[in-house]
Structure formats: structure tokens, C-alpha cells
Short mmCIF file of C-alpha atoms in Angstrom, two decimals:
data_model
loop_
_atom_site.label_atom_id
_atom_site.label_comp_id
_atom_site.label_asym_id
_atom_site.label_seq_id
_atom_site.Cartn_x
_atom_site.Cartn_y
_atom_site.Cartn_z
CA MET E 1486 -27.36 35.31 -3.79
CA TYR E 1487 -26.40 30.86 -3.66
CA LYS E 1488 -24.84 31.19 -7.05
CA TYR E 1489 -23.19 27.88 -7.25
CA PHE E 1490 -26.60 25.33 -5.99
CA PRO E 1491 -28.43 23.97 -7.96
CA HIS E 1492 -32.22 23.72 -7.70
CA THR E 1493 -34.28 26.99 -7.96
CA GLU E 1494 -36.46 27.60 -5.91
CA ALA E 1495 -39.51 24.99 -8.38
CA ASP E 1496 -37.22 22.47 -7.97
CA ILE E 1497 -37.35 22.61 -4.39
CA SER E 1498 -41.36 23.17 -3.92
CA GLU E 1499 -41.26 20.20 -7.16
CA MET E 1500 -38.97 18.10 -4.79
CA LEU E 1501 -40.87 18.44 -0.92
CA GLY E 1502 -44.25 18.37 -3.10
CA LYS E 1503 -43.46 15.16 -3.85
CA ILE E 1504 -42.43 13.60 -0.45
CA GLY E 1505 -45.24 15.93 0.75
CA LEU E 1506 -43.73 18.17 2.89
CA SER E 1507 -44.74 22.47 2.05
CA SER E 1508 -40.85 23.17 3.05
CA LEU E 1509 -36.59 23.91 4.03
CA ASP E 1510 -37.80 23.35 7.77
CA GLU E 1511 -40.28 21.30 8.05
CA LEU E 1512 -38.19 18.43 6.22
CA TYR E 1513 -35.42 19.21 8.93
CA ALA E 1514 -38.08 18.98 11.88
CA GLU E 1515 -37.30 16.13 13.70
CA ILE E 1516 -33.12 16.99 13.62
CA PRO E 1517 -33.52 18.20 17.75
CA GLU E 1518 -32.36 22.18 17.87
CA ASN E 1519 -29.60 21.43 20.61
CA ILE E 1520 -27.44 19.91 17.49
CA ARG E 1521 -28.64 22.04 14.76
CA PHE E 1522 -25.98 24.82 13.56
CA ASP E 1523 -27.03 27.92 13.68
CA LYS E 1524 -23.66 30.68 13.95
CA ASP E 1525 -22.50 32.25 11.53
CA TYR E 1526 -19.16 30.24 9.52
CA ASP E 1527 -15.75 30.65 11.11
CA LEU E 1528 -14.00 30.97 7.58
CA LYS E 1529 -10.87 32.22 6.64
CA LYS E 1530 -10.21 35.78 4.61
CA SER E 1531 -9.86 34.68 0.99
CA MET E 1532 -5.60 34.26 0.39
CA SER E 1533 -3.84 34.43 -2.50
CA GLU E 1534 -2.49 31.74 -3.80
CA ASP E 1535 1.25 31.54 -2.61
CA GLU E 1536 0.31 32.22 0.61
CA VAL E 1537 -2.52 29.01 0.20
CA ARG E 1538 1.11 27.47 -0.56
CA ASN E 1539 2.16 28.93 2.76
CA TYR E 1540 -1.24 28.50 4.82
CA PHE E 1541 -0.54 25.02 4.13
CA TRP E 1542 3.29 24.02 4.41
CA GLU E 1543 2.25 25.37 8.74
CA LEU E 1544 0.15 23.55 8.92
CA GLY E 1545 2.17 19.97 7.47
CA LYS E 1546 4.41 20.80 10.04
CA THR E 1547 2.78 20.00 13.09
CA ASN E 1548 2.10 16.80 11.87
CA LYS E 1549 5.13 14.11 13.50
CA LYS E 1550 7.19 12.78 11.20
CA LEU E 1551 7.53 9.27 11.40
CA ILE E 1552 9.66 6.84 9.33
CA PRO E 1553 8.60 3.96 7.16
CA PHE E 1554 9.25 0.22 8.20
CA ALA E 1555 9.51 -1.83 4.71
CA GLY E 1556 6.69 -4.28 4.46
CA GLY E 1557 4.49 -1.45 6.44
CA GLY E 1558 2.61 0.93 4.64
CA ALA E 1559 3.63 3.27 1.86
CA TYR E 1560 7.20 5.52 1.72
CA ASP E 1561 8.32 8.82 0.33
CA HIS E 1562 10.59 8.27 -2.40
CA TYR E 1563 12.92 10.64 -4.85
CA ALA E 1564 11.19 10.70 -7.78
CA PRO E 1565 13.69 12.55 -10.51
CA ALA E 1566 12.24 15.41 -11.45
CA VAL E 1567 12.14 14.85 -15.50
CA ILE E 1568 9.00 12.33 -14.31
CA GLY E 1569 6.42 14.86 -13.93
CA GLN E 1570 8.38 16.08 -17.65
CA LEU E 1571 7.18 12.52 -19.26
CA ILE E 1572 4.48 11.77 -17.95
CA SER E 1573 3.26 15.25 -19.16
CA ARG E 1574 3.61 15.60 -22.12
CA SER E 1575 0.68 14.94 -24.34
CA GLU E 1576 0.98 11.56 -26.04
CA TYR E 1577 0.67 10.65 -22.10
CA LEU E 1578 -2.21 12.43 -21.65
CA THR E 1579 -5.05 10.77 -23.87
CA ALA E 1580 -8.07 8.95 -22.15
CA TYR E 1581 -7.67 7.01 -19.56
CA THR E 1582 -9.72 3.90 -20.13
CA PRO E 1583 -8.55 3.00 -24.35
CA TYR E 1584 -10.89 1.64 -25.90
CA GLN E 1585 -10.38 3.56 -28.80
CA PRO E 1586 -6.90 1.68 -30.05
CA GLU E 1587 -6.43 4.55 -32.41
CA ILE E 1588 -6.98 6.93 -30.42
CA SER E 1589 -5.14 5.99 -27.10
CA GLN E 1590 -2.04 5.11 -28.04
CA GLY E 1591 0.35 7.27 -25.54
CA THR E 1592 -2.34 5.07 -22.29
CA LEU E 1593 -1.73 1.79 -24.22
CA GLN E 1594 2.45 2.75 -24.71
CA TYR E 1595 2.57 3.38 -20.74
CA ILE E 1596 0.48 0.91 -19.60
CA PHE E 1597 3.17 -2.00 -22.28
CA GLU E 1598 6.00 -0.08 -20.17
CA PHE E 1599 4.71 -0.37 -17.30
CA GLN E 1600 3.89 -4.57 -17.60
CA SER E 1601 7.53 -4.61 -19.25
CA MET E 1602 9.45 -3.15 -16.61
CA ILE E 1603 6.87 -5.61 -14.06
CA CYS E 1604 7.78 -9.04 -16.27
CA GLU E 1605 11.48 -7.96 -15.40
CA LEU E 1606 11.74 -6.46 -11.60
CA THR E 1607 9.09 -9.79 -10.77
CA GLY E 1608 10.59 -11.97 -13.39
CA MET E 1609 7.24 -13.02 -13.92
CA GLU E 1610 6.08 -13.71 -18.26
CA CYS E 1611 3.38 -11.38 -17.72
CA CYS E 1612 1.99 -8.97 -16.56
CA ASN E 1613 -1.80 -7.02 -15.97
CA ALA E 1614 -2.40 -3.70 -15.34
CA SER E 1615 -5.88 -2.57 -13.89
CA MET E 1616 -5.34 -3.28 -10.14
CA TYR E 1617 -6.17 -0.80 -7.58
CA ASP E 1618 -3.07 -1.36 -5.27
CA GLY E 1619 -1.56 -4.22 -3.85
CA ALA E 1620 -4.07 -5.63 -1.25
CA THR E 1621 -6.95 -6.46 -4.53
CA ALA E 1622 -4.27 -7.61 -6.94
CA ALA E 1623 -3.47 -10.39 -3.53
CA ALA E 1624 -6.75 -10.56 -3.79
CA GLU E 1625 -7.64 -11.13 -7.35
CA ALA E 1626 -4.47 -13.86 -7.02
CA MET E 1627 -6.03 -15.70 -4.34
CA LEU E 1628 -9.36 -15.83 -7.08
CA MET E 1629 -6.73 -16.32 -9.82
CA SER E 1630 -5.57 -19.83 -7.64
CA ILE E 1631 -9.63 -20.29 -6.65
CA ALA E 1632 -10.26 -20.15 -10.76
CA HIS E 1633 -7.60 -22.43 -11.71
CA ALA E 1634 -7.71 -25.13 -9.82
CA LYS E 1635 -11.12 -25.92 -9.93
CA LYS E 1636 -12.69 -27.41 -7.74
CA ARG E 1637 -10.78 -26.37 -4.56
CA ASN E 1638 -11.15 -23.96 -2.58
CA LYS E 1639 -9.19 -23.02 -0.04
CA VAL E 1640 -5.96 -20.45 0.10
CA ILE E 1641 -3.82 -20.43 2.96
CA VAL E 1642 -2.04 -17.69 3.67
CA SER E 1643 1.42 -16.54 5.18
CA ARG E 1644 0.74 -14.17 8.37
CA THR E 1645 3.60 -12.44 8.46
CA LEU E 1646 1.58 -11.07 5.22
CA ASN E 1647 0.76 -7.17 5.95
CA PRO E 1648 -2.81 -7.84 8.00
CA ARG E 1649 -4.18 -4.18 5.59
CA VAL E 1650 -3.45 -6.82 2.97
CA ILE E 1651 -4.83 -9.81 4.68
CA GLU E 1652 -8.13 -7.78 5.89
CA VAL E 1653 -8.34 -7.38 2.36
CA VAL E 1654 -8.31 -11.01 1.02
CA GLU E 1655 -10.36 -12.00 3.20
CA THR E 1656 -13.23 -9.63 2.51
CA TYR E 1657 -12.67 -11.30 -0.74
CA ALA E 1658 -12.50 -14.48 0.37
CA ARG E 1659 -15.59 -14.16 2.19
CA PHE E 1660 -17.88 -13.33 -0.39
CA HIS E 1661 -16.47 -15.43 -2.49
CA GLY E 1662 -17.21 -18.25 -1.39
CA VAL E 1663 -12.72 -19.90 -0.44
CA ASN E 1664 -12.64 -20.54 2.72
CA LEU E 1665 -9.52 -19.27 3.55
CA GLU E 1666 -6.83 -20.85 6.47
CA MET E 1667 -3.59 -18.82 8.12
CA ILE E 1668 -0.18 -19.74 8.06
CA PRO E 1669 1.67 -18.98 11.73
CA GLU E 1670 4.64 -16.81 11.55
CA LYS E 1671 7.15 -17.82 13.33
CA GLU E 1672 10.15 -16.88 15.22
CA GLY E 1673 9.13 -13.51 12.44
CA VAL E 1674 8.82 -15.41 9.00
CA THR E 1675 6.13 -17.58 7.69
CA ASP E 1676 6.05 -21.27 8.97
CA LYS E 1677 7.19 -23.73 6.43
CA ALA E 1678 6.51 -26.80 8.49
CA VAL E 1679 3.52 -25.98 9.08
CA MET E 1680 2.52 -24.39 5.41
CA GLU E 1681 3.51 -27.90 4.20
CA LYS E 1682 1.03 -30.22 7.04
CA LEU E 1683 -1.42 -28.63 5.67
CA LEU E 1684 -0.93 -29.29 2.18
CA GLU E 1685 -1.35 -32.69 2.44
CA ALA E 1686 -5.03 -32.23 3.13
CA ASP E 1687 -4.24 -32.37 -0.62
CA ASP E 1688 -7.16 -29.27 -1.16
CA VAL E 1689 -5.47 -26.15 -1.28
CA ALA E 1690 -5.88 -24.50 -4.28
CA GLY E 1691 -3.00 -20.99 -3.84
CA VAL E 1692 -0.29 -20.93 -1.08
CA ILE E 1693 0.21 -16.78 -0.46
CA ALA E 1694 3.53 -15.46 1.76
CA SER E 1695 5.40 -11.88 1.33
CA THR E 1696 8.84 -10.46 0.75
CA PRO E 1697 10.28 -8.20 2.79
CA ASN E 1698 6.91 -9.27 4.75
CA ARG E 1699 5.39 -7.20 7.88
CA TYR E 1700 8.55 -6.91 9.42
CA GLY E 1701 10.48 -6.29 6.96
CA ILE E 1702 12.53 -9.15 6.80
CA ILE E 1703 13.38 -10.52 3.26
CA GLU E 1704 12.84 -14.87 3.47
CA ASP E 1705 13.34 -17.67 2.37
CA PHE E 1706 11.38 -19.46 0.33
CA SER E 1707 13.46 -22.10 -0.66
CA GLY E 1708 11.39 -25.00 -1.47
CA PHE E 1709 8.56 -24.07 -1.58
CA ALA E 1710 6.87 -22.83 -5.12
CA ASP E 1711 7.70 -27.23 -5.55
CA ASN E 1712 5.65 -28.47 -2.12
CA ALA E 1713 2.57 -26.90 -3.31
CA HIS E 1714 3.25 -27.31 -7.24
CA ALA E 1715 3.91 -31.71 -5.28
CA HIS E 1716 -0.04 -30.94 -3.92
CA LYS E 1717 -0.87 -28.52 -6.88
CA ALA E 1718 -1.47 -25.25 -5.61
CA LEU E 1719 -0.11 -22.51 -7.16
CA PHE E 1720 2.90 -20.08 -4.92
CA ILE E 1721 1.70 -16.80 -5.13
CA VAL E 1722 3.96 -14.42 -3.74
CA TYR E 1723 3.29 -10.34 -2.85
CA ALA E 1724 6.71 -8.37 -3.51
CA ASP E 1725 8.32 -4.91 -2.84
CA PRO E 1726 9.02 -4.26 -5.98
CA SER E 1727 11.33 -1.93 -6.19
CA ALA E 1728 12.97 -4.91 -3.47
CA MET E 1729 12.99 -6.75 -6.21
CA ALA E 1730 15.37 -4.70 -8.03
CA VAL E 1731 18.09 -6.42 -4.87
CA LEU E 1732 16.14 -9.08 -4.29
CA LYS E 1733 15.86 -12.82 -5.14
CA THR E 1734 12.77 -12.12 -7.33
CA PRO E 1735 9.14 -14.35 -7.49
CA GLY E 1736 10.09 -15.71 -10.60
CA GLU E 1737 13.59 -17.20 -9.52
CA TRP E 1738 12.07 -18.68 -6.34
CA GLY E 1739 9.77 -20.64 -8.77
CA ALA E 1740 6.57 -18.64 -8.23
CA ASP E 1741 3.03 -19.35 -10.72
CA ILE E 1742 2.15 -15.06 -9.34
CA ALA E 1743 3.59 -12.55 -8.26
CA CYS E 1744 1.24 -9.22 -6.45
CA GLY E 1745 1.76 -6.49 -4.66
CA ASP E 1746 2.09 -2.26 -4.39
CA GLY E 1747 3.67 -0.34 -7.11
CA GLN E 1748 4.16 3.40 -4.18
CA THR E 1749 8.09 2.43 -3.57
CA LEU E 1750 8.72 2.58 -7.55
CA GLY E 1751 7.76 6.42 -6.85
CA MET E 1752 4.31 7.26 -6.32
CA PRO E 1753 3.97 10.48 -4.16
CA LEU E 1754 2.49 9.88 -0.24
CA ASN E 1755 -1.30 10.57 -1.64
CA PHE E 1756 -3.04 9.32 2.52
CA GLY E 1757 -2.19 6.05 2.55
CA GLY E 1758 -3.73 5.02 -0.77
CA PRO E 1759 -4.49 3.67 -2.60
CA TYR E 1760 -1.49 4.14 -5.46
CA VAL E 1761 -1.00 1.79 -8.00
CA GLY E 1762 -1.28 -2.43 -7.72
CA TYR E 1763 0.69 -4.52 -9.58
CA LEU E 1764 -0.33 -8.33 -10.78
CA ALA E 1765 2.02 -10.41 -12.99
CA ALA E 1766 1.85 -14.00 -13.80
CA THR E 1767 3.57 -17.02 -15.61
CA ARG E 1768 2.43 -17.17 -19.51
CA ASP E 1769 0.26 -20.93 -18.74
CA LEU E 1770 -1.42 -18.30 -16.45
CA VAL E 1771 -2.10 -15.52 -18.28
CA ARG E 1772 -6.04 -16.49 -19.20
CA LYS E 1773 -6.48 -15.99 -15.64
CA LEU E 1774 -5.14 -12.72 -15.38
CA PRO E 1775 -8.13 -9.68 -14.61
CA GLY E 1776 -8.74 -6.51 -16.21
CA ARG E 1777 -6.97 -5.48 -20.09
CA ILE E 1778 -3.31 -6.54 -21.08
CA VAL E 1779 -1.62 -4.01 -23.54
CA GLY E 1780 0.73 -5.82 -26.58
CA ALA E 1781 2.70 -4.48 -28.64
CA THR E 1782 2.48 -4.72 -32.80
CA THR E 1783 2.64 -3.67 -35.81
CA ASP E 1784 -0.22 -1.18 -38.11
CA VAL E 1785 -0.69 -1.34 -41.84
CA ASP E 1786 1.88 0.62 -42.59
CA GLY E 1787 4.86 -1.36 -40.24
CA LYS E 1788 4.78 1.13 -37.53
CA ARG E 1789 5.14 0.38 -33.96
CA ALA E 1790 1.43 0.25 -32.19
CA PHE E 1791 -0.16 -0.68 -29.46
CA VAL E 1792 -3.00 -2.71 -28.72
#
């Protein structure tokens, strides 16, 4: 009757015996009768694939459609139909984790292309490909600055960064012993004067700011990198990669690390994520980048290969 249940009667009896019980009723005896569900499930009659699609299409129409503003989260972007065809090619559907490069060239190639694109968009020199989303990428950037500074454990973060990203960074900081301090905002942007004051203590490992920020404002980072570097701190920019095609890039601002979420590059909305993060840096920090980095080379026959 229950052909998809993995346990046989013998399995159930053996497990009950291990915990000193004789029946499933005895197992659930502590659950009050008044909260037990004892009716038939209200399951709809079976539907064809087309009927299921139409059902969910109608269900989707009940959602309240809002307009998302830059800096506040995920966005519905147009992706050309050809992309679906390209990513469905067999060479790009090899093993997820490319531990064996000789049989994972497709995976390695698209990772290499992703890294190359992020470097072009951000103006940075190197990029990894192992970030789950923008928030964790920002947290890893924070840890990179701590590792680079060695004897400093303070990072200062602008209040104009997306609050959801700040929450993740705070969680990482708490469990890694990082002293996190917030730079207040002034008229919707990072308060540069306060940032400079915090840097004067010469105990800061990194400064994190974002553009466009949580309000969709494009921040002016003139002097931010110079000030951070003068006090031996790294400057980290959390940036929307799609916006970097038209805005001044983290590299142009003099940033040491660029990070953010790649959802705006065309990934479809998916219940809030996670989507894909990116983490790029200057060449001097390449060995501080977490995760994997894919490079292009040639094999013994002189053909292009990825490792």
C-alpha cells in the first residue's frame, strides 16, 4: 500500500525495540489527541502536466507585484533565450565539483569565463568562483582583510550596506572573533568624516562600503581607498556587477577587494536566493582568496585546457 515508504514492518519493529517501545501508537503517545490530524488529506485530483502549469500560473497571479529598487535585493532581469541553449550544452553539464580536470573541462571553462567576466566588470585582477551569494562573499572579504592584517581584528562597515548583508557579516564576525564597528550614514551615504576618524586608531583591518547602496544611491568613494591604505587597512567595495558596466568600478575607486551578488547578471528570481556571489581582488591578495580559482593553460599537445 505504501510503496514509497522505505521501512519494512521488520525495520520498524527493530527500531522500536532499540528505544524500548512496542508500537508506533506508543511512540506518539505523548502528543495530545486534540492536535493530531486524523482526517483524510485534502489532496486535489490528479492533473496533467498542462493542467499543473495552468494551476500554478493562476496561483502566481495572486502574488502582489512590487517594484524592487537597486540596492535592496533581487531583481527580475531579462535573459536572452540563447542562454538557456548555451548552458544546456553537454560540455557544460559535467560534474559540479571539478576535482578531476581531465573529465570536467566544461565546468572549468564556464568557471574561467565567469571569473574573467567579473574581473572585467569590477576592474580587479583576480577572482574566485566559490561564493554562494553576495552576503557570504562580503563576509569572506571581511575575513580576508583580517588575514591580511595579521594582528588586527577590527573591520568597519558602512550602514548604507544592505541590512541583510550586514546581518550575515555580523554572524561571521561573531564566530570568528572579529570586532565589527558600523560607520553611520549621513544623508543616505557613508559618513566619510566618521570613517576617517575610526581609521585614525590604526587598528582597522578593512573598510566595507557599497554602491549602489541600500537606497539605490551611487556613492562617491573619492579618497576612501587612499585613507584606508594610509592606515594600512584594505578597502572593500560591495557592488552590483551589472551596474559596473556603466558606473565607476571598484578597481577605479582603488579597492583592494570587490564582492557582491551575481543575481543581477540574469539569474531568475528564486524565493530570495541564494543565487551566486562573486569575490575579486588585486593580484597581491590572490592567495588570500577562499575557494577555487580556475586558470587557462595548454595540455601536452598544445591545446587550450583549464585547470
